Tab-separated table of C-alpha atoms (C1' of nucleotides) in Angstrom:
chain	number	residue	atom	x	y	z
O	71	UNK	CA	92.925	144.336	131.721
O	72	UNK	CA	90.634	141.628	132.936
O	73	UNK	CA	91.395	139.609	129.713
O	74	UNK	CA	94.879	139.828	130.653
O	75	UNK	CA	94.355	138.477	133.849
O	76	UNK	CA	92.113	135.796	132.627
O	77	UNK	CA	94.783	134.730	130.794
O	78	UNK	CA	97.141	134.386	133.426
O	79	UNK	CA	94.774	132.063	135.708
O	80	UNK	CA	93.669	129.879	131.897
O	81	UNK	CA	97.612	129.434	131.280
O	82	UNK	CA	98.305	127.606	134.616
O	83	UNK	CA	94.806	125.840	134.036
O	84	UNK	CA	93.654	126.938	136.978
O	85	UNK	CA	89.545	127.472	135.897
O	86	UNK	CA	88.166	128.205	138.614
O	87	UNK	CA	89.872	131.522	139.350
O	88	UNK	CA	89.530	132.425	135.538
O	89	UNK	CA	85.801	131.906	135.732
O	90	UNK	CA	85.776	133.995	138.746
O	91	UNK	CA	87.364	137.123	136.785
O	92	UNK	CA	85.094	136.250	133.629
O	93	UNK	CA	82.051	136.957	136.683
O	94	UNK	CA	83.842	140.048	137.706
O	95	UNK	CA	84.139	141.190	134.262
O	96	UNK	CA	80.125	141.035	133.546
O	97	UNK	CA	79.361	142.220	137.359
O	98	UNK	CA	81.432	145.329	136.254
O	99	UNK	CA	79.474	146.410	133.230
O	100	UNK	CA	81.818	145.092	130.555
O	101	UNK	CA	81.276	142.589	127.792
O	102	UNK	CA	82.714	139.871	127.434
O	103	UNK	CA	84.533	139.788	124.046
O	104	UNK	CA	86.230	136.731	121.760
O	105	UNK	CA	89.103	136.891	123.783
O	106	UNK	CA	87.705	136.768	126.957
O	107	UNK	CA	85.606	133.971	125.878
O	108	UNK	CA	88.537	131.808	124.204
O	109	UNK	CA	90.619	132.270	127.471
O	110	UNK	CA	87.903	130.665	129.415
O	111	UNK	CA	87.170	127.777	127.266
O	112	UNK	CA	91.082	127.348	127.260
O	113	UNK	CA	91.068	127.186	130.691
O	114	UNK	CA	88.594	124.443	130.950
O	115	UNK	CA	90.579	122.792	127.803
O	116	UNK	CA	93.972	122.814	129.882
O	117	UNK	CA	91.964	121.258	133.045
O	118	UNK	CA	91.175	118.326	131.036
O	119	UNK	CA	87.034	119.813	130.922
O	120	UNK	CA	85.768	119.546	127.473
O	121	UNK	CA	82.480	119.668	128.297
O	122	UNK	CA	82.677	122.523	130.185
O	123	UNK	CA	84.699	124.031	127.467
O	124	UNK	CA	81.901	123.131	124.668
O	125	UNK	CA	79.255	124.877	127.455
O	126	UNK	CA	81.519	127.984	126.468
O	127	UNK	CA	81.792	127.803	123.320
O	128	UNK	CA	77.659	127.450	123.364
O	129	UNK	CA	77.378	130.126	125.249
O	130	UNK	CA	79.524	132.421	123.263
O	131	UNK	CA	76.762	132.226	120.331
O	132	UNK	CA	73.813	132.724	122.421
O	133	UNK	CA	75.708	135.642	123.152
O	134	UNK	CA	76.187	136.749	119.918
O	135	UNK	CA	79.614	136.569	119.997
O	136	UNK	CA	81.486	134.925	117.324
O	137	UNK	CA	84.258	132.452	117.445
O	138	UNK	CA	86.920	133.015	115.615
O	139	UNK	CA	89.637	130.460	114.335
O	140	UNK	CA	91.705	130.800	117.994
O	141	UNK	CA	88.362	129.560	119.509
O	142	UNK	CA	88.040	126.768	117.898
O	143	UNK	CA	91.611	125.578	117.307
O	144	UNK	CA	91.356	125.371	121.970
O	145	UNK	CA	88.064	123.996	121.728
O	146	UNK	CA	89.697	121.348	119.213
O	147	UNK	CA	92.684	120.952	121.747
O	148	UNK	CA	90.633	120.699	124.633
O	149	UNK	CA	88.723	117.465	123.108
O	150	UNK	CA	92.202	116.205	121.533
O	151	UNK	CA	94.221	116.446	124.956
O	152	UNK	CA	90.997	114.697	126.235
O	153	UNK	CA	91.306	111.604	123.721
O	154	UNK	CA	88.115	112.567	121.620
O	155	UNK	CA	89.340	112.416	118.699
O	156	UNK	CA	86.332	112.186	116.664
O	157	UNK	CA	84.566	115.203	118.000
O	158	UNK	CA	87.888	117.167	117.446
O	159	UNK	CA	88.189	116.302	113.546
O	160	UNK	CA	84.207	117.110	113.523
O	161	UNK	CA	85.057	120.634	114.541
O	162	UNK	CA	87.414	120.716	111.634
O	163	UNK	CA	84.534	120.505	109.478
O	164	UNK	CA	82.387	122.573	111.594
O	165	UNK	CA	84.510	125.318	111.428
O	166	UNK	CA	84.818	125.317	108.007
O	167	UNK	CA	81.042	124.867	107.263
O	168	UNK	CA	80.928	128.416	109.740
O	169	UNK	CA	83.554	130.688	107.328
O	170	UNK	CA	86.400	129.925	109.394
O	171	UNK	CA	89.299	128.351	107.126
O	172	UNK	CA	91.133	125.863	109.139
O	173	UNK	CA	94.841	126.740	109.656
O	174	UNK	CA	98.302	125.569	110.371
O	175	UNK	CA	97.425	124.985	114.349
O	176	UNK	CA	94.323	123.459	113.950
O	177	UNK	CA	96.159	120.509	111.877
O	178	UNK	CA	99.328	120.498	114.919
O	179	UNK	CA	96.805	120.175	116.940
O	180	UNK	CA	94.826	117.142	115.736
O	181	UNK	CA	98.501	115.687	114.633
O	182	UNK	CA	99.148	115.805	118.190
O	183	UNK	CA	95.475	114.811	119.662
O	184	UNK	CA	96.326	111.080	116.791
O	185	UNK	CA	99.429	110.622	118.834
O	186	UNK	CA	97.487	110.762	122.273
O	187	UNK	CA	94.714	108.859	120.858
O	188	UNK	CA	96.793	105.864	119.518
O	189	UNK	CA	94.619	107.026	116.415
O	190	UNK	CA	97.157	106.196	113.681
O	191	UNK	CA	94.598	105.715	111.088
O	192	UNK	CA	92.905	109.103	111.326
O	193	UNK	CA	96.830	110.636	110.989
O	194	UNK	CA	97.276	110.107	106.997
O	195	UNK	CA	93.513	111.916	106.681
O	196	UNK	CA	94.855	114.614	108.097
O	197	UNK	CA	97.690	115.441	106.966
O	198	UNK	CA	95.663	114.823	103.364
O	199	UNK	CA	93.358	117.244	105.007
O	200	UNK	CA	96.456	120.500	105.120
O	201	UNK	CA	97.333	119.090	101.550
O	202	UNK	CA	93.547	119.584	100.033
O	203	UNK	CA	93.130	122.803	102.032
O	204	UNK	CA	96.605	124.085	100.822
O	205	UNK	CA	97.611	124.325	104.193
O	206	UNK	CA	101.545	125.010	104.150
O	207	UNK	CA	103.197	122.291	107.270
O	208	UNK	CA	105.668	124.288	109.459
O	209	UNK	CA	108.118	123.224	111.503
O	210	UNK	CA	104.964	122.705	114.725
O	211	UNK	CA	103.264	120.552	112.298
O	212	UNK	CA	105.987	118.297	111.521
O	213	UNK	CA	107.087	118.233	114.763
O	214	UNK	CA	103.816	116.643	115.456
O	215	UNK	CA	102.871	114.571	113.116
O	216	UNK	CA	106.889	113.309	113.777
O	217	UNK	CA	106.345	112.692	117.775
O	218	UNK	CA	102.936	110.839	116.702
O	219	UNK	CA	104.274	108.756	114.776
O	220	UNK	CA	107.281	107.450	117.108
O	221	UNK	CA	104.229	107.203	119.814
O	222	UNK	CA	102.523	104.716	117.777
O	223	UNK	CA	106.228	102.968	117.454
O	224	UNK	CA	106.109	103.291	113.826
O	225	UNK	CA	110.020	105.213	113.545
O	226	UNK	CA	109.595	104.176	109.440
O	227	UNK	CA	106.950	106.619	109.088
O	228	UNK	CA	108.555	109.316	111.530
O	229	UNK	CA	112.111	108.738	109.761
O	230	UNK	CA	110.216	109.284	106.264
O	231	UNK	CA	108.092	112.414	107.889
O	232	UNK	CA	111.112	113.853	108.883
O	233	UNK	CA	112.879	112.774	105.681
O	234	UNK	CA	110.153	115.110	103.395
O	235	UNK	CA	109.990	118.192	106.172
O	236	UNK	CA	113.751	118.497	105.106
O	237	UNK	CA	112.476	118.083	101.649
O	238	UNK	CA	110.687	120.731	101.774
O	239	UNK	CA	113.288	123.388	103.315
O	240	UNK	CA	111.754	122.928	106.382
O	241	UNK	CA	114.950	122.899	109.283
O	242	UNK	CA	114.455	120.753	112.292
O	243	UNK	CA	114.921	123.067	115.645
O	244	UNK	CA	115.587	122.066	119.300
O	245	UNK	CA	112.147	120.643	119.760
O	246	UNK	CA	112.495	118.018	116.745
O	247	UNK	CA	115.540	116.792	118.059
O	248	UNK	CA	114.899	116.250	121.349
O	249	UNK	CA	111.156	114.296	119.882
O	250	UNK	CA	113.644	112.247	117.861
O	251	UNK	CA	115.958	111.575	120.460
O	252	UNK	CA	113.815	110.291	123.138
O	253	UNK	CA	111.150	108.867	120.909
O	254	UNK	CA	113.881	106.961	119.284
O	255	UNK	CA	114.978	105.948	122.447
O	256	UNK	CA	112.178	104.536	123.770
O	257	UNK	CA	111.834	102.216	121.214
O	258	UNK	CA	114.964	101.207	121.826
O	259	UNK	CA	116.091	102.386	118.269
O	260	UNK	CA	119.567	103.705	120.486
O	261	UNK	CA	121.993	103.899	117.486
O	262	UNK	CA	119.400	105.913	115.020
O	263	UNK	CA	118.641	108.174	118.310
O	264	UNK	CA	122.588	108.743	118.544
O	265	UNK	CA	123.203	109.627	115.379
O	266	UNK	CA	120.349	113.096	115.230
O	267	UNK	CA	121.916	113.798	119.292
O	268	UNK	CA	125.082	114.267	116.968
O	269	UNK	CA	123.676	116.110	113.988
O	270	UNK	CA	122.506	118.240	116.820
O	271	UNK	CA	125.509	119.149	118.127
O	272	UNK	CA	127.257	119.665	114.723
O	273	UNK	CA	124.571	122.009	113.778
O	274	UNK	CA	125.321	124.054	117.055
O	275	UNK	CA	121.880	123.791	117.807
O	276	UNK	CA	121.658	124.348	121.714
O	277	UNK	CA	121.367	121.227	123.750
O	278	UNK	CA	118.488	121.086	126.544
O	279	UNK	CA	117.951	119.312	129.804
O	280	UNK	CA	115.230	117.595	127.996
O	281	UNK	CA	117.822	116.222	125.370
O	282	UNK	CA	120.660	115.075	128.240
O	283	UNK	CA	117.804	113.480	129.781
O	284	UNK	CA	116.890	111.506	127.372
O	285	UNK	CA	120.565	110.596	126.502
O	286	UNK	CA	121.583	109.697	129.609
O	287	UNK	CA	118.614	107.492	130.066
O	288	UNK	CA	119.095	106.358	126.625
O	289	UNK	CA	122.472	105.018	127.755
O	290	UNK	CA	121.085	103.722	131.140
O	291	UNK	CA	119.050	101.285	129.578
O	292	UNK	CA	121.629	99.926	127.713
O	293	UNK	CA	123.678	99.439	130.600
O	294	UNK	CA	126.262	102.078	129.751
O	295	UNK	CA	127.244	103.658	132.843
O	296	UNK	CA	130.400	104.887	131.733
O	297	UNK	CA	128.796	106.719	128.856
O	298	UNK	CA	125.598	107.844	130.690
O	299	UNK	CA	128.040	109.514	133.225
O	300	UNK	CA	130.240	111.297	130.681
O	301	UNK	CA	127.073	112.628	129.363
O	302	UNK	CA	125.900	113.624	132.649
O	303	UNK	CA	129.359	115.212	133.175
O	304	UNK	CA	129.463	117.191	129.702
O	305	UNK	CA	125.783	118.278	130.797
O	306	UNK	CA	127.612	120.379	133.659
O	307	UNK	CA	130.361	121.625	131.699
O	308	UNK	CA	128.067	123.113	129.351
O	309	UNK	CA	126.357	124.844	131.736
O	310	UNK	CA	123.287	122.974	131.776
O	311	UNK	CA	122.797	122.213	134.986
O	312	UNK	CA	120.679	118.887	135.794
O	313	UNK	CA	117.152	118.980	137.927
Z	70	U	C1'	89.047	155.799	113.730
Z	71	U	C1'	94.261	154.457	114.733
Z	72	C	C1'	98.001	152.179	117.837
Z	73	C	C1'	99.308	148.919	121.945
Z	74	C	C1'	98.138	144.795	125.417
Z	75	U	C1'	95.330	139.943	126.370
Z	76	A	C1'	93.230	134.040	123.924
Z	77	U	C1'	94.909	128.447	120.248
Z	78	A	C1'	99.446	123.731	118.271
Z	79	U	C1'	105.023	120.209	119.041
Z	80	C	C1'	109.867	117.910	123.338
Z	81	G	C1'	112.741	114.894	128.564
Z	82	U	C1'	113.578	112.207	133.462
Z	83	G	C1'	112.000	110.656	138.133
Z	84	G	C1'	108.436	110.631	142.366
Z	85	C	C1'	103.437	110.285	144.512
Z	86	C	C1'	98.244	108.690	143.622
Z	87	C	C1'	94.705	105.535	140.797
RNA sequence: UUCCCUAUAUCGUGGCCC
C-alpha cells in the first residue's frame, strides 16, 4: 500500500512527498523493499536529481537490499535525462559486473540519454553493445535510437535505422510515426516527412494530436496556409479535437 | 508457500522564466 502510493507521488516527480511516505513507511515498522527503494530513486530521477538518486541507490546496499535490473535501468535514466552520459553507460557495465544482465530498456534508455546528450558517437557503441549482449531491439529501442538520430540532424542514419527495424519484422506504431514526422520536419526534410504522415494513414494507424501538430506546423513553415488549415480542419472531423 | 497490487525506456505545438 505505501509502495503504491509512493508511486503515485515518483510518477508526477513530485520527491518530496514520495520521500515523505518512504519516512512514514520506516516510522511504521515496515521495510523498505526493492520497490519502494526504486520508486524513490525514480522520483529523484524524474526531478532532474541524480545525485540524490545515486544517494538512494547507496543507501539501498548499506541496507542490504539489492537492486535489481528496474533499479538500475531509473538510476541510468535519471543520469541520461540529466545529460551524464558517461556515468550512465558506466552503470551499464556496473550492472553487469553485479549479475544483473542488461536488458532491452536499459539500451532505450541510453539510445535516448545519446539523443539528449548530442552524444552521437557513443550511439553506434551501443547499439553494438544489444548486438554483443544478444539483446533483441523492439519497437522502444528503435524508436529511440530513430528520434536520436533525427536530433543530431543526421535523417541518413534515422532513414537507414528505420530501414533495418522493418528488416527485421519489426512494425513501426503511432509513436515512430509521429518521431518521423516531426523530426523530419524540423529539419526541414517536409516532402520525406509527408510521405510516412501518408503511410500512416494508409496503414489505418490512428492519427494523434501530436502528429496534426506537427503537420500543421510542418506546413506553416512552408508558408502553406491553405494546406495547414485543411489539416487543421480534417483534425476536427476526425474527432481529434485540437488543444 | 501461492496469487494479486506497486517501481525502469521512445513522440507534438505554443506560452512564461533563465
Amino acid at each position: 500500500s505505501y509502495n503504491a502510493l509512493l508511486g503515485a507521488y515518483a510518477s508526477h516527480g513530485m520527491h518530496t512527498e514520495a520521500l515523505r511516505v518512504f519516512k512514514l513507511l520506516k516510522q511504521n515498522g515496515l521495510r523498505p523493499d526493492v520497490v519502494s527503494y526504486t520508486t524513490l530513486l525514480n522520483a529523484y530521477g524524474r526531478s532532474g536529481l541524480p545525485e540524490k538518486a545515486r544517494e538512494v541507490f547507496n543507501d539501498m546496499r548499506k541496507n542490504s537490499c539489492k537492486p535489481n535490473k528496474v533499479s538500475y535501468n531509473a538510476l541510468i535514466d535519471a543520469y541520461g535525462s540529466a545529460g551524464m552520459l558517461k556515468e550512465a553507460i558506466s552503470l551499464l557495465h556496473k550492472m553487469e559486473k553485479d549479475g544483473i544482465p542488461p536488458d532491452v530498456v536499459s539500451i532505450s534508455t541510453l539510445l535516448t540519454a545519446c539523443g539528449r546528450c548530442k552524444q552521437i558517437t557513443e550511439i553506434d557503441a551501443i547499439f553494438e553493445a544489444a548486438k554483443s549482449r544478444g539483446i533483441e531491439l523492439n519497437i522502444v529501442a528503435y524508436n529511440s535510437g530513430i528520434g536520436s538520430y533525427l536530433s543530431f540532424g543526421d535523417y541518413e542514419k534515422a532513414l537507414e535505422l528505420y530501414a533495418s527495424m522493418m528488416a527485421s519484422n519489426v512494425n513501426p506504431d503511432g509513436v515512430s510515426y509521429n518521431i518521423l514526422i516531426s523530426g523530419l520536419c524540423k529539419l526541414g526534410r517536409y516532402a520525406e516527412s509527408l510521405k510516412f504522415f501518408e503511410d500512416m494513414v494508409d496503414l489505418r494507424i490512428p492519427l494523434t494530436k501530436e502528429v496534426y501538430s506537427s503537420l500543421i506546423c510542418s506546413y506553416a513553415k512552408q508558408g502553406k496556409l491553405t494546406e495547414a488549415k485543411s489539416t487543421f480542419s480534417s483534425m476536427k472531423e476526425s474527432g481529434c479535437f485540437p488543444d
